[in-house]
Coordinates of C-alpha atoms in Angstrom, one line a residue:
Chain A
E1 CA 155.1 143.3 72.5
I2 CA 152.8 146.3 72.7
V3 CA 152.5 147.6 76.3
L4 CA 149.4 149.5 77.4
T5 CA 149.6 152.0 80.3
Q6 CA 146.5 153.3 82.0
S7 CA 146.1 156.4 84.1
P8 CA 145.2 157.2 86.7
A9 CA 145.3 153.9 88.6
T10 CA 142.4 155.0 90.7
L11 CA 139.9 157.8 90.1
S12 CA 137.7 158.9 93.0
L13 CA 134.6 160.7 91.9
S14 CA 131.0 161.4 92.9
P15 CA 127.9 160.3 91.1
G16 CA 127.0 162.8 88.4
E17 CA 130.6 163.8 87.8
R18 CA 132.5 163.3 84.5
A19 CA 135.2 160.6 84.4
T20 CA 138.1 160.7 82.0
L21 CA 140.3 157.6 81.8
S22 CA 143.5 157.4 79.7
C23 CA 145.1 154.5 77.9
R24 CA 148.5 154.9 76.2
A25 CA 150.2 152.3 73.9
S26 CA 153.9 151.8 73.6
Q27 CA 153.6 152.0 69.8
S28 CA 150.8 152.9 67.4
V29 CA 147.8 150.5 67.5
S30 CA 145.9 152.6 64.9
S31 CA 142.2 152.4 66.1
Y32 CA 142.5 148.8 67.3
L33 CA 141.6 149.5 70.9
A34 CA 138.7 148.4 73.1
W35 CA 137.5 149.3 76.6
Y36 CA 136.0 146.8 79.1
Q37 CA 134.2 147.3 82.4
Q38 CA 134.6 144.8 85.2
K39 CA 132.6 144.9 88.5
P40 CA 133.7 142.8 91.5
G41 CA 133.0 139.1 91.1
Q42 CA 131.9 139.6 87.5
A43 CA 133.4 138.9 84.1
P44 CA 134.5 141.9 82.0
R45 CA 132.0 143.5 79.7
L46 CA 132.8 145.1 76.3
L47 CA 132.0 148.8 76.3
I48 CA 133.9 150.3 73.3
Y49 CA 135.6 148.8 70.3
D50 CA 137.6 150.2 67.5
A51 CA 138.4 153.1 69.8
S52 CA 135.1 154.9 69.5
N53 CA 132.2 152.5 68.8
R54 CA 129.9 151.6 71.6
A55 CA 129.1 147.9 71.9
T56 CA 125.5 146.7 71.8
G57 CA 123.4 147.9 74.8
I58 CA 126.1 150.3 76.2
P59 CA 124.6 153.6 77.3
A60 CA 125.4 156.8 75.5
R61 CA 127.2 158.3 78.5
F62 CA 130.1 156.1 77.6
S63 CA 132.3 157.4 74.8
G64 CA 135.7 156.6 73.5
S65 CA 138.2 158.6 71.5
G66 CA 141.8 158.6 70.2
S67 CA 144.0 156.8 67.7
G68 CA 147.6 155.9 67.4
T69 CA 149.0 155.7 70.9
D70 CA 146.7 157.9 73.0
F71 CA 143.1 156.9 73.9
T72 CA 140.4 158.2 76.3
L73 CA 137.3 156.7 77.8
T74 CA 134.8 159.3 79.0
I75 CA 131.8 158.7 81.2
S76 CA 129.8 161.9 80.9
S77 CA 127.9 161.6 84.2
L78 CA 128.7 158.8 86.6
E79 CA 125.8 156.5 87.6
P80 CA 126.1 154.4 90.7
E81 CA 126.5 151.3 88.6
D82 CA 129.5 152.7 86.8
F83 CA 131.9 152.4 89.8
A84 CA 134.1 149.6 88.6
V85 CA 137.5 148.8 87.0
Y86 CA 138.1 149.7 83.4
Y87 CA 140.6 148.0 81.1
C88 CA 141.8 148.9 77.7
Q89 CA 142.9 146.2 75.2
Q90 CA 144.7 146.4 71.9
R91 CA 144.5 143.9 69.0
S92 CA 147.0 145.6 66.7
N93 CA 149.5 142.7 66.8
W94 CA 146.7 140.1 66.8
P95 CA 146.6 137.4 67.9
L96 CA 148.8 138.6 70.7
N97 CA 146.2 140.7 72.4
T98 CA 147.3 142.7 75.4
F99 CA 145.4 144.5 78.2
G100 CA 146.2 147.5 80.2
P101 CA 146.6 147.3 84.0
G102 CA 143.2 148.9 84.6
T103 CA 141.8 152.1 86.2
K104 CA 139.5 151.7 89.2
V105 CA 136.7 154.3 89.4
D106 CA 135.6 154.5 93.0
I107 CA 133.1 156.6 95.0
K108 CA 134.6 159.7 96.5
Chain B
E1 CA 120.7 134.2 74.1
V2 CA 124.4 134.1 73.6
Q3 CA 126.0 132.5 76.6
L4 CA 129.3 130.9 77.7
V5 CA 129.6 128.6 80.8
E6 CA 133.0 127.5 82.1
S7 CA 133.7 124.5 84.3
G8 CA 136.6 122.3 85.4
G9 CA 138.4 124.6 87.7
G10 CA 139.7 123.5 91.1
L11 CA 142.7 122.9 93.3
V12 CA 145.7 121.2 91.7
Q13 CA 149.3 120.6 92.8
P14 CA 152.2 122.1 91.1
G15 CA 153.2 120.0 88.1
G16 CA 149.6 118.7 87.8
S17 CA 147.1 118.9 85.0
L18 CA 143.6 120.2 84.6
R19 CA 141.1 120.6 81.7
L20 CA 138.7 123.5 81.5
S21 CA 135.5 123.4 79.5
C22 CA 133.5 126.2 78.1
A23 CA 130.0 125.3 76.8
A24 CA 128.5 127.8 74.4
S25 CA 124.9 128.4 73.5
G26 CA 123.2 130.8 71.1
F27 CA 126.1 130.6 68.6
T28 CA 128.4 128.1 67.0
V29 CA 131.9 127.8 68.5
S30 CA 133.5 126.5 65.3
S31 CA 132.4 129.5 63.3
N32 CA 134.0 131.9 65.7
Y33 CA 137.4 132.8 67.1
M34 CA 137.4 131.7 70.7
S35 CA 139.8 132.7 73.4
W36 CA 140.8 132.0 77.0
V37 CA 141.7 135.0 79.2
R38 CA 142.9 134.7 82.8
Q39 CA 143.0 137.0 85.8
A40 CA 145.2 136.2 88.8
P41 CA 143.7 137.2 92.2
G42 CA 143.6 141.0 92.5
K43 CA 145.4 141.5 89.2
G44 CA 144.6 142.5 85.7
L45 CA 143.6 140.5 82.6
E46 CA 146.0 138.3 80.6
W47 CA 145.1 136.8 77.2
V48 CA 146.1 133.1 77.2
S49 CA 145.1 131.4 73.9
V50 CA 142.9 131.6 70.8
I51 CA 141.6 129.1 68.3
Y52 CA 140.5 130.4 65.0
S53 CA 137.5 129.2 63.1
G54 CA 139.9 127.5 60.7
G55 CA 141.6 125.6 63.5
S56 CA 144.8 127.6 63.9
T57 CA 145.9 128.1 67.5
Y58 CA 148.0 130.7 69.3
Y59 CA 149.3 131.0 72.8
A60 CA 150.8 133.5 75.2
D61 CA 154.5 132.9 75.8
S62 CA 153.8 132.3 79.4
V63 CA 151.8 129.1 78.6
K64 CA 153.2 128.0 75.3
G65 CA 154.2 124.3 75.3
R66 CA 152.1 123.6 78.5
F67 CA 148.5 124.6 77.5
T68 CA 146.5 123.3 74.6
I69 CA 143.3 124.9 73.3
S70 CA 140.8 122.8 71.4
R71 CA 137.1 122.5 70.6
D72 CA 134.5 119.8 70.1
N73 CA 132.2 120.9 67.4
S74 CA 129.5 118.3 68.2
K75 CA 129.3 119.6 71.8
N76 CA 129.7 123.2 70.8
T77 CA 132.4 123.4 73.5
L78 CA 135.8 125.0 73.9
Y79 CA 138.5 123.4 76.0
L80 CA 141.8 124.4 77.6
Q81 CA 144.1 121.5 78.6
M82 CA 146.6 122.8 81.2
N83 CA 149.7 120.7 81.9
S84 CA 152.8 121.3 84.1
L85 CA 150.9 123.8 86.1
R86 CA 152.7 126.3 88.2
A87 CA 151.7 128.5 91.1
E88 CA 151.7 131.5 88.8
D89 CA 148.9 129.9 86.8
T90 CA 146.5 130.5 89.7
A91 CA 143.8 132.6 88.3
V92 CA 140.2 132.9 87.2
Y93 CA 140.0 131.6 83.7
Y94 CA 137.4 133.1 81.4
C95 CA 136.4 131.9 77.9
A96 CA 135.3 134.6 75.5
R97 CA 134.2 134.8 71.9
E98 CA 136.9 136.9 70.3
G99 CA 135.2 137.3 67.0
A100 CA 136.8 138.2 63.7
A101 CA 137.1 141.8 64.8
G102 CA 139.4 140.9 67.7
W103 CA 137.2 142.0 70.6
F104 CA 136.1 139.8 73.5
D105 CA 132.3 139.6 73.7
P106 CA 130.7 137.9 75.4
W107 CA 132.6 136.4 78.3
G108 CA 131.8 133.4 80.5
Q109 CA 131.5 133.8 84.2
G110 CA 134.9 132.3 84.8
T111 CA 136.3 129.3 86.6
L112 CA 139.0 129.4 89.4
V113 CA 142.1 127.4 89.1
T114 CA 144.3 127.2 92.2
V115 CA 147.8 125.7 91.9
S116 CA 149.1 124.9 95.3
S117 CA 150.6 122.1 97.4

């Protein structure tokens, strides 16, 4: 099983600041990695797929990078609606998808 | 508009059964890979099961032998039959279109399953 580790667990930032979230895989997943955003009481929403491609309707302030075992989600300038939990997901050993434990971005 | 609406959650005793439904609109369930993903209270996301467009099914080890995924093409609806339920199955269950690319989009709003005596 491929294990995903996310860091930090919590990121406390102010609106307008840059957020950098990390996701590390226990073995290479090539570029088969996605990022999701989840707000309280809501379902997750796909942000980034194939490591660096924004999903439909996702603002340009969200960007993804990385390949192999190390990946980054960057939010260039935090908007109030961006404070949420972010999960990474790998599909390298499909159909056995796995998710990371999440990073909470909260208001400082 | 592409939409998924789950139903069927509720309170069930340990050892009991429950069937979840996920009604799709805006696309055809049988032409897509469809998954169930769950989230225990205050915890992260756990993939549960997938059914491919061709009908093949796969399960997480934690539910294998107890849960069954299926679909009704005439109703454009996905199901999850859950038997021998345990306290650790307590979670919000989401259905999601997995798609051939392996990413979950969109998701339903979720339905809460509580396993407790």
